[in-house]
GROMACS .gro file of C-alpha atoms in nm:
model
  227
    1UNK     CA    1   1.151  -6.256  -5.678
    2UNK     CA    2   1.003  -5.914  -5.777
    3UNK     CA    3   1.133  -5.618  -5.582
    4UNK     CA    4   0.813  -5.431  -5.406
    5UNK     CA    5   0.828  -5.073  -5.339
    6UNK     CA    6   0.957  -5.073  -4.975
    7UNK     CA    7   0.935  -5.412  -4.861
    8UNK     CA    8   1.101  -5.615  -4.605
    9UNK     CA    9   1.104  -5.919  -4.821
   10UNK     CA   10   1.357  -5.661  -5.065
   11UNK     CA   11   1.570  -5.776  -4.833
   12UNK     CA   12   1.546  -6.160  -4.835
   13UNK     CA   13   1.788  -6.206  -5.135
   14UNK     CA   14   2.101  -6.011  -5.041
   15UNK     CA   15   2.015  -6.179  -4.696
   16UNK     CA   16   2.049  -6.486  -4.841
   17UNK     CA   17   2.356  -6.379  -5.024
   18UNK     CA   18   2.533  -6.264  -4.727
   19UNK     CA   19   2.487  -6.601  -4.550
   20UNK     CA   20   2.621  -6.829  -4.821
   21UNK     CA   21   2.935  -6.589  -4.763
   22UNK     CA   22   3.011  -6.779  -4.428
   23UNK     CA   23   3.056  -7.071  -4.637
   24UNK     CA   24   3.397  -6.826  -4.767
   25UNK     CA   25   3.456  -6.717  -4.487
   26UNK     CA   26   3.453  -7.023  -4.276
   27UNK     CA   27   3.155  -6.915  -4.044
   28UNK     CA   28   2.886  -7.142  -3.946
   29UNK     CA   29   2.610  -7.017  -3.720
   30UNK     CA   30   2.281  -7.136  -3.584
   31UNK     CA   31   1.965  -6.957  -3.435
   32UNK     CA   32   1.810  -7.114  -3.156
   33UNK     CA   33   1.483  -7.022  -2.948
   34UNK     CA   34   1.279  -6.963  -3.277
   35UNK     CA   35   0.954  -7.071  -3.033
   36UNK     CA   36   1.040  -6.769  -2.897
   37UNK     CA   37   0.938  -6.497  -3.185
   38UNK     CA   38   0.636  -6.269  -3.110
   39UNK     CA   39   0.355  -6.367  -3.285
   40UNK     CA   40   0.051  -6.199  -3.367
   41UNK     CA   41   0.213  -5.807  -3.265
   42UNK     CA   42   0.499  -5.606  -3.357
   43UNK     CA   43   0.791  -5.537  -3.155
   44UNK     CA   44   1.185  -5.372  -3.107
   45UNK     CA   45   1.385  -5.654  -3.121
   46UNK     CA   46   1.711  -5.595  -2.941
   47UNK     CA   47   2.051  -5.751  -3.046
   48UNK     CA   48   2.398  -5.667  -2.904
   49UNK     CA   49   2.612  -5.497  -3.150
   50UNK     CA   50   3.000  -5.596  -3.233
   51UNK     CA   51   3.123  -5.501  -3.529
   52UNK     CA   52   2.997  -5.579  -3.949
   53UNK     CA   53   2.985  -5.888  -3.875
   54UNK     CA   54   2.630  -5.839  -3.747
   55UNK     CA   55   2.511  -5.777  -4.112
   56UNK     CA   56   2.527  -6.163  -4.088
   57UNK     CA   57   2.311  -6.172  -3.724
   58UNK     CA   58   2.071  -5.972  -3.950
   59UNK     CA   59   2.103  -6.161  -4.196
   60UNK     CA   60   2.005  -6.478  -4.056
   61UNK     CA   61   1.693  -6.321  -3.843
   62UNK     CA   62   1.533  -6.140  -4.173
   63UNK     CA   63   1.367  -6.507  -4.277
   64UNK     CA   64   1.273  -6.626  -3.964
   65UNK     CA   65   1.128  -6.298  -3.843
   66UNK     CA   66   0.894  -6.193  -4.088
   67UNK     CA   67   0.840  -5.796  -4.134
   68UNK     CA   68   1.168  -5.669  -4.020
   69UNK     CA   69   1.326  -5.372  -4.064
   70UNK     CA   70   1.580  -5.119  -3.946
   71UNK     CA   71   1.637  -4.768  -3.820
   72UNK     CA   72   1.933  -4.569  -3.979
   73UNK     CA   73   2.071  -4.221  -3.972
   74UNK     CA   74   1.954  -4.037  -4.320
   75UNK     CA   75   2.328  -4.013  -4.394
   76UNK     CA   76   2.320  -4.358  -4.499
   77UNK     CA   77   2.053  -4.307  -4.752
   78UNK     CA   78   2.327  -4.106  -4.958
   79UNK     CA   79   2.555  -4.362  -4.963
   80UNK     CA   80   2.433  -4.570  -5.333
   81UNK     CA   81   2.383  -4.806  -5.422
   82UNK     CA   82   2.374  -4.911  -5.026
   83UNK     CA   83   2.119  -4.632  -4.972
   84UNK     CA   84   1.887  -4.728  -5.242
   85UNK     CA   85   1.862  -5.082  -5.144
   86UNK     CA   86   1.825  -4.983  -4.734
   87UNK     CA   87   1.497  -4.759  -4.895
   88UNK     CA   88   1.374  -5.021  -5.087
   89UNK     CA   89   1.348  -5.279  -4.762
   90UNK     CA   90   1.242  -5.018  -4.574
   91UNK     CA   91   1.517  -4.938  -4.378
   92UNK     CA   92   1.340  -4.572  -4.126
   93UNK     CA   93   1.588  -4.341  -4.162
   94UNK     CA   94   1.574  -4.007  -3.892
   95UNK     CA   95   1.773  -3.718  -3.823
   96UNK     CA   96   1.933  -3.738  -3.555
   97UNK     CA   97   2.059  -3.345  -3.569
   98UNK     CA   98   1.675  -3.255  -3.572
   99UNK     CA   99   1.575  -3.372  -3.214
  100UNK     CA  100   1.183  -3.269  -3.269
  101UNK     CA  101   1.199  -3.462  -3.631
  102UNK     CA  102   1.354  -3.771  -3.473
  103UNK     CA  103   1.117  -3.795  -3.169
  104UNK     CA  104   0.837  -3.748  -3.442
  105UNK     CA  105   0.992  -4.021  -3.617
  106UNK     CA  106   0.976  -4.224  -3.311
  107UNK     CA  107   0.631  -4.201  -3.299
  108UNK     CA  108   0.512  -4.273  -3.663
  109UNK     CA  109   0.751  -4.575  -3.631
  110UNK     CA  110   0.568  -4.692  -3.315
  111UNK     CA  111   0.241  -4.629  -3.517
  112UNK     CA  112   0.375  -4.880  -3.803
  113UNK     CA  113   0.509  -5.119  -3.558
  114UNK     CA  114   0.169  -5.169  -3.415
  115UNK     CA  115  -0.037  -5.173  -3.737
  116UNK     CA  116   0.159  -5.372  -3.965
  117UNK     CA  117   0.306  -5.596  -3.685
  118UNK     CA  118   0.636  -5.455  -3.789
  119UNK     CA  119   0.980  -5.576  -3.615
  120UNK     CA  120   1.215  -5.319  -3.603
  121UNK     CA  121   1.590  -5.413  -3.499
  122UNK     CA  122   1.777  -5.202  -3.304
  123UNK     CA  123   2.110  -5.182  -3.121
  124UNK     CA  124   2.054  -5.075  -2.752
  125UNK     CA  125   2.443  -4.995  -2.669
  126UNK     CA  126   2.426  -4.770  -2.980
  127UNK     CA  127   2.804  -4.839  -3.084
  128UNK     CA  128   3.004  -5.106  -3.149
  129UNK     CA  129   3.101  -5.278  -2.889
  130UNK     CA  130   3.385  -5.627  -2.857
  131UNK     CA  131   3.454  -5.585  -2.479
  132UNK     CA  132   3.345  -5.871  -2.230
  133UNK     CA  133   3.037  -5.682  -2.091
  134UNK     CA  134   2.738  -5.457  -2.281
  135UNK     CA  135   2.773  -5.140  -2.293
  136UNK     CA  136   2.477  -4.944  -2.107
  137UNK     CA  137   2.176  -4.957  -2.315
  138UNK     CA  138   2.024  -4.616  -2.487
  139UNK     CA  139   1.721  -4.507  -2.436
  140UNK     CA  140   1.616  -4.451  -2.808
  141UNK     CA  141   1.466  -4.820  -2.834
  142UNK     CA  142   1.318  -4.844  -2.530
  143UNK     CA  143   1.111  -4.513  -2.640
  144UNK     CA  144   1.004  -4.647  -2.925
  145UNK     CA  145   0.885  -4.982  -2.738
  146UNK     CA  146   0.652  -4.789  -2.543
  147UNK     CA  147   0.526  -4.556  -2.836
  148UNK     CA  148   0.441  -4.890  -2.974
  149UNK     CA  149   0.247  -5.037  -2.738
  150UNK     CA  150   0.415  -5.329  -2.832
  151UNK     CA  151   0.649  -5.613  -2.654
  152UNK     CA  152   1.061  -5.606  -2.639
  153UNK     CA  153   1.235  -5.941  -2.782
  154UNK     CA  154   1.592  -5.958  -2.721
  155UNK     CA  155   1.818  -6.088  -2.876
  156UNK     CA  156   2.140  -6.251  -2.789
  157UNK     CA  157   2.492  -6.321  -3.012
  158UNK     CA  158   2.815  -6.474  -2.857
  159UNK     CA  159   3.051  -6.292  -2.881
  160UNK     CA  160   3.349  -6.289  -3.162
  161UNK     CA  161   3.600  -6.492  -3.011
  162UNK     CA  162   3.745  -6.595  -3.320
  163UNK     CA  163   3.819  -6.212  -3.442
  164UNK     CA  164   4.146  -6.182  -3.403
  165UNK     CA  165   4.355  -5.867  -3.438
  166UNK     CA  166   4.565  -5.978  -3.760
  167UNK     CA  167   4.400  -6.294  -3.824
  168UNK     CA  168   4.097  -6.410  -3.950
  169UNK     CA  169   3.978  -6.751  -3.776
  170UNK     CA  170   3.703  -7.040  -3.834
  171UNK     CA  171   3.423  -6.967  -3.595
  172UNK     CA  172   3.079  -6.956  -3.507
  173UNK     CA  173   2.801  -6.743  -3.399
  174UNK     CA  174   2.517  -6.875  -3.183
  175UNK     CA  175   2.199  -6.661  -3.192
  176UNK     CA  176   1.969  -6.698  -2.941
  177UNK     CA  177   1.638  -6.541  -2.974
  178UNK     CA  178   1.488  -6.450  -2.587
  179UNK     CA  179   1.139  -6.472  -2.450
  180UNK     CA  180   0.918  -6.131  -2.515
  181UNK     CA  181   0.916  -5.876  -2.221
  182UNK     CA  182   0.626  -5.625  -2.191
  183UNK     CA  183   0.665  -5.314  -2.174
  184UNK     CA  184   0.262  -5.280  -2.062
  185UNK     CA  185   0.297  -5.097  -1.701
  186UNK     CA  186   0.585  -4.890  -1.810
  187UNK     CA  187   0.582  -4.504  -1.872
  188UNK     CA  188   0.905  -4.266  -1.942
  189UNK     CA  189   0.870  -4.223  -1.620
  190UNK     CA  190   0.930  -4.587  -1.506
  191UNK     CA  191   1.176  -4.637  -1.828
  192UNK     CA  192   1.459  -4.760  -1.664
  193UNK     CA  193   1.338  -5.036  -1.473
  194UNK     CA  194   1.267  -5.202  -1.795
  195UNK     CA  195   1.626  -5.129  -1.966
  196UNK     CA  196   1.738  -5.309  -1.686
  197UNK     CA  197   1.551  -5.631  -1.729
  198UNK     CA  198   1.600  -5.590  -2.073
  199UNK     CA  199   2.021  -5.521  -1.947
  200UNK     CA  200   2.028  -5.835  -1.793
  201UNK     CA  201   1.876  -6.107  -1.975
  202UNK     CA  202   2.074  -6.014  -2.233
  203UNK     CA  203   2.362  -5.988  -2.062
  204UNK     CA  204   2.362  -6.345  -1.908
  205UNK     CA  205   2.251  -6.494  -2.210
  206UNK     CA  206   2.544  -6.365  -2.446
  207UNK     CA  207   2.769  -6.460  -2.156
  208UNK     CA  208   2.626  -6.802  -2.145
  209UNK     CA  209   2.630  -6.871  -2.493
  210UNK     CA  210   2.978  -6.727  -2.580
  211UNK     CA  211   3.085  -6.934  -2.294
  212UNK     CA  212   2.970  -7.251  -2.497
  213UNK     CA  213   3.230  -7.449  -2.697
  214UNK     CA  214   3.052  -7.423  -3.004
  215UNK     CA  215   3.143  -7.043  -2.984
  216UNK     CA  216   3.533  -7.083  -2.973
  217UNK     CA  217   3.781  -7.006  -3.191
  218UNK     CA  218   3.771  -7.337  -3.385
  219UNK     CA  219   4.094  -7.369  -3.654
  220UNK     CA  220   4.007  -7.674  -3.815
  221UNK     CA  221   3.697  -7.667  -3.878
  222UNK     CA  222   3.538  -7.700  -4.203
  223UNK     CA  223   3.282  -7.430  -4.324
  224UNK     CA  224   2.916  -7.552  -4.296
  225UNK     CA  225   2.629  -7.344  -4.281
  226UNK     CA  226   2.375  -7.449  -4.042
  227UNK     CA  227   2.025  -7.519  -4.137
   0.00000   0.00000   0.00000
């Protein structure tokens, strides 16, 4: 595979090399509700975030969702040979010191989201986050949704059950990928009704799924990666 000057598909073969880690690391995980996927449009896909282990969520959503990409602080870009690579997939990297550079960032990357039927992934809690309920979603995506034009598809991932504090266990993550919402109808003005529907699907989903027995801390198990 030839590396292309700031391409999403860059990204395919470290993706690929990250997943046949779980084997190592005795992680299996699955991805349901690919029926689900936008088709035909971009969109700010929304996935709960928990800790590095979602390098793996990404990981596993960069082949089945074609044109993805991320948005990172510029710091990150400094940080080789990480940076480089993040530039070559084209990782969007802002400011977020400059407040008039990132909201013009915003809108360029709503501009390539509709005309290249980009999907860009974002956190919505904006930090880390292993307690039992999400943390209240940022605006920053939902912003971006609207300068779009362009749907919301959320994204749900159980929750880490089998990170312990000192040890290490067999697990697995269930992704589920969530119907579209529109975000035609909705203004700044009317912003937060639609980070609460957004809020709560994805709240009852990652509840539902880390409630699941596939999702539990699972000792002897034998590491399988799911097709």
């Amino acid at each position: 595979m030839l590396l292309r000057p700031r391409d999403s598909r860059n990204a395919l073969i470290p993706a690929a090399g990250l997943r046949a880690c779980c084997k190592f690391m005795g992680v299996t995980y699955e991805v349901e509700g690919k029926e689900n996927i936008v088709k035909n449009s971009g969109c700010v896909v929304l996935i709960n975030h928990q800790s590095m282990l979602d390098l793996i969520v990404l990981a596993c959503l960069w082949p089945v969702m074609p044109n993805c990409t991320v948005i990172s602080k510029k710091e990150i870009f400094y940080l080789q040979p990480f940076g480089l690579a993040s530039w070559l997939w084209g990782t969007i990297f802002i400011d977020r010191m400059n407040v008039k550079g990132a909201r013009s960032a915003v809108n360029k990357t709503g501009d390539t989201i509709r005309t290249r039927q980009a999907r860009v992934l974002m956190f919505p809690e904006g930090t880390r986050n292993d307690k039992k309920e999400l943390l209240p979603f940022k605006k920053g995506a939902f912003h971006l949704a609207l300068a779009s034009r362009c749907p919301i598809q959320p994204v749900a991932v159980c929750r880490y059950t089998f990170l312990g504090k000192q040890v290490f266990d067999n697990g697995h993550i269930k992704i589920r990928i969530l119907p579209s919402i529109s975000t035609e109808g909705y203004t700044p003005e009317n912003m937060d009704k639609l980070i609460d529907e957004a809020y709560k699907v994805m709240s009852e989903n990652v509840d539902a799924i880390s409630e699941s027995d596939a999702c539990q801390i699972n000792n002897n198990s034998s590491a399988k990666i799911l097709k």
